[in-house]
Amino acid sequence: MVKIGLEIHVQLNTRTKLFCSCKNEASKKPNVNTCPICLGMPGSKPLINEEAIKKAIKIGLMLNLNFSKKMFFSRKSYFYPDLSKNYQITQYELPVGTQGYFLINVKGRIKKIRIRRIHIEEDPAQIIHVGGSITNAEYVLLDYNRSGVPLCEIVTEPDFESSEEVIIFMKKLLSYLQHIKVFDIRKCKWRCDVNVSIPKGNRSEIKNVGSFKGIKSAINYEIIRQESLINKGFEVKRETRHFNASTNTTELLRTKEEEIDYGYIFEPDLTSFELSSYIKDSEDNMPELPEEIIKRLIKEYKLSKNNAEILVQKDPLFVEFFEKCSKMYENKKKLSNWIVGDLFKCLNFQEKSLFESKIKPNDFVDFLNLMDSKKITERLGKELIKEYVEKGIPPRQLMNRKNLNLLSKKEILNVIEKVIKENPKSVKDYQEGKKIVIDFLIGEVMKKTRATADPKITRELLEKKLKNK
Ligand SMILES: [Zn+2]
């Protein structure tokens, strides 16, 4: 059986860094969000950002963790160019919490993934590999904007048996982290170290994989690599590997160091922290968990379970969007159907998030009203929403620009005449009893009118016309 465990680093969306007041945000300019503390200058002293502790505790509540009464920070010593102090401030002996779990749904079966621990640590600076990858760059540059950014590390037990299970877990975890407002996928980074082992072999650790696709390829490659070593009678050594996204393979970085090599010592510049008041604060301010939101959407808005689940599983912004629209629009069922139906489909197709799409609740409700008042057909609505997602132009504006107002009966009749003239065979078929042909003729009218003809009126007029012919 394959055993897979994860060490996930998520950047907490705090306002400032973990131990100084520099901004915790990306910048196009390198080394601008820096100060003596996050540059690791001698004599500078770290100051804890309490927001990071509270957010890590919220993650702990979400992952059903046992909290430590007290926690403290340790120095993990190693030399690497991204770490000017030669040690990283992290947690070792007493982290935020241990022994939790998170449930995932694997093809209808609920599986419990045990969480070993979570702790808080600072991110090192960013190394930019110029002219190649980590294994063959010409030289490297260092950007300290990332140095001191607060990370929460979530360590699982090796409870996963396949890359599919890992992906299900990661998607759910990242969605939940956004719902409890400690992480923002648009601003925060995440990455994973993936441990993989198969029977009769040692585990290998693949460092810093930062995409779902990467996780899947890295695990699948690693399983095959280890199996083929064992099949050939070689030993699978304990080692640290790097995932190469351009070849979809893993490459040896170093043979695995033991924890003792890091020489952890207590961080003398920070006190230990009693957690009880932080836990109380986080419990009091804990946002709704997704399960609770689903229940509420069903109860409050009478949504179907399916629609409620889809709304919640995606970006939390969808729930917010739905609720904002709800205030202005009565038919909640129709509203949710359009959001999880055509809006989702168009966003997926164009690989856009709701945030990037410039879709506003006001305009979206206006769009639904246009259909309700029969100013546009549903069919035209489906066309307009595609453009709305793509270009960010609200449907009413699109309609006016393209002169897509619904046609009058007389105008529809004119088009029907043309369609009848152009399709004598279908007309003949219809009159000989093949009534289904009328759908084809209606389709032709829709094409010619860019769906500005009301389909019901078109059908009535066509039937009448065909009968009298
Ligand atoms: Zn700083």
PDB file of N, CA, C and O in Angstrom, residues 64 76 129 136:
ATOM      1  N   ASN A  64      -9.977  20.366  14.341  1.00  0.00           N
ATOM      2  CA  ASN A  64     -10.275  19.580  15.546  1.00  0.00           C
ATOM      3  C   ASN A  64      -9.029  19.215  16.359  1.00  0.00           C
ATOM      4  O   ASN A  64      -8.849  18.081  16.791  1.00  0.00           O
ATOM      5  N   LYS A  76      15.523  27.049  14.264  1.00  0.00           N
ATOM      6  CA  LYS A  76      15.934  25.880  13.492  1.00  0.00           C
ATOM      7  C   LYS A  76      17.155  26.316  12.683  1.00  0.00           C
ATOM      8  O   LYS A  76      17.042  27.147  11.784  1.00  0.00           O
ATOM      9  N   HIS A 129      15.781  31.827  -9.226  1.00  0.00           N
ATOM     10  CA  HIS A 129      16.794  31.107 -10.011  1.00  0.00           C
ATOM     11  C   HIS A 129      16.832  31.693 -11.414  1.00  0.00           C
ATOM     12  O   HIS A 129      15.867  31.590 -12.154  1.00  0.00           O
ATOM     13  N   ASN A 136      19.920  23.863 -12.081  1.00  0.00           N
ATOM     14  CA  ASN A 136      20.871  24.295 -13.115  1.00  0.00           C
ATOM     15  C   ASN A 136      20.879  25.803 -13.401  1.00  0.00           C
ATOM     16  O   ASN A 136      21.293  26.232 -14.469  1.00  0.00           O
TER      17      ASN A 136
END
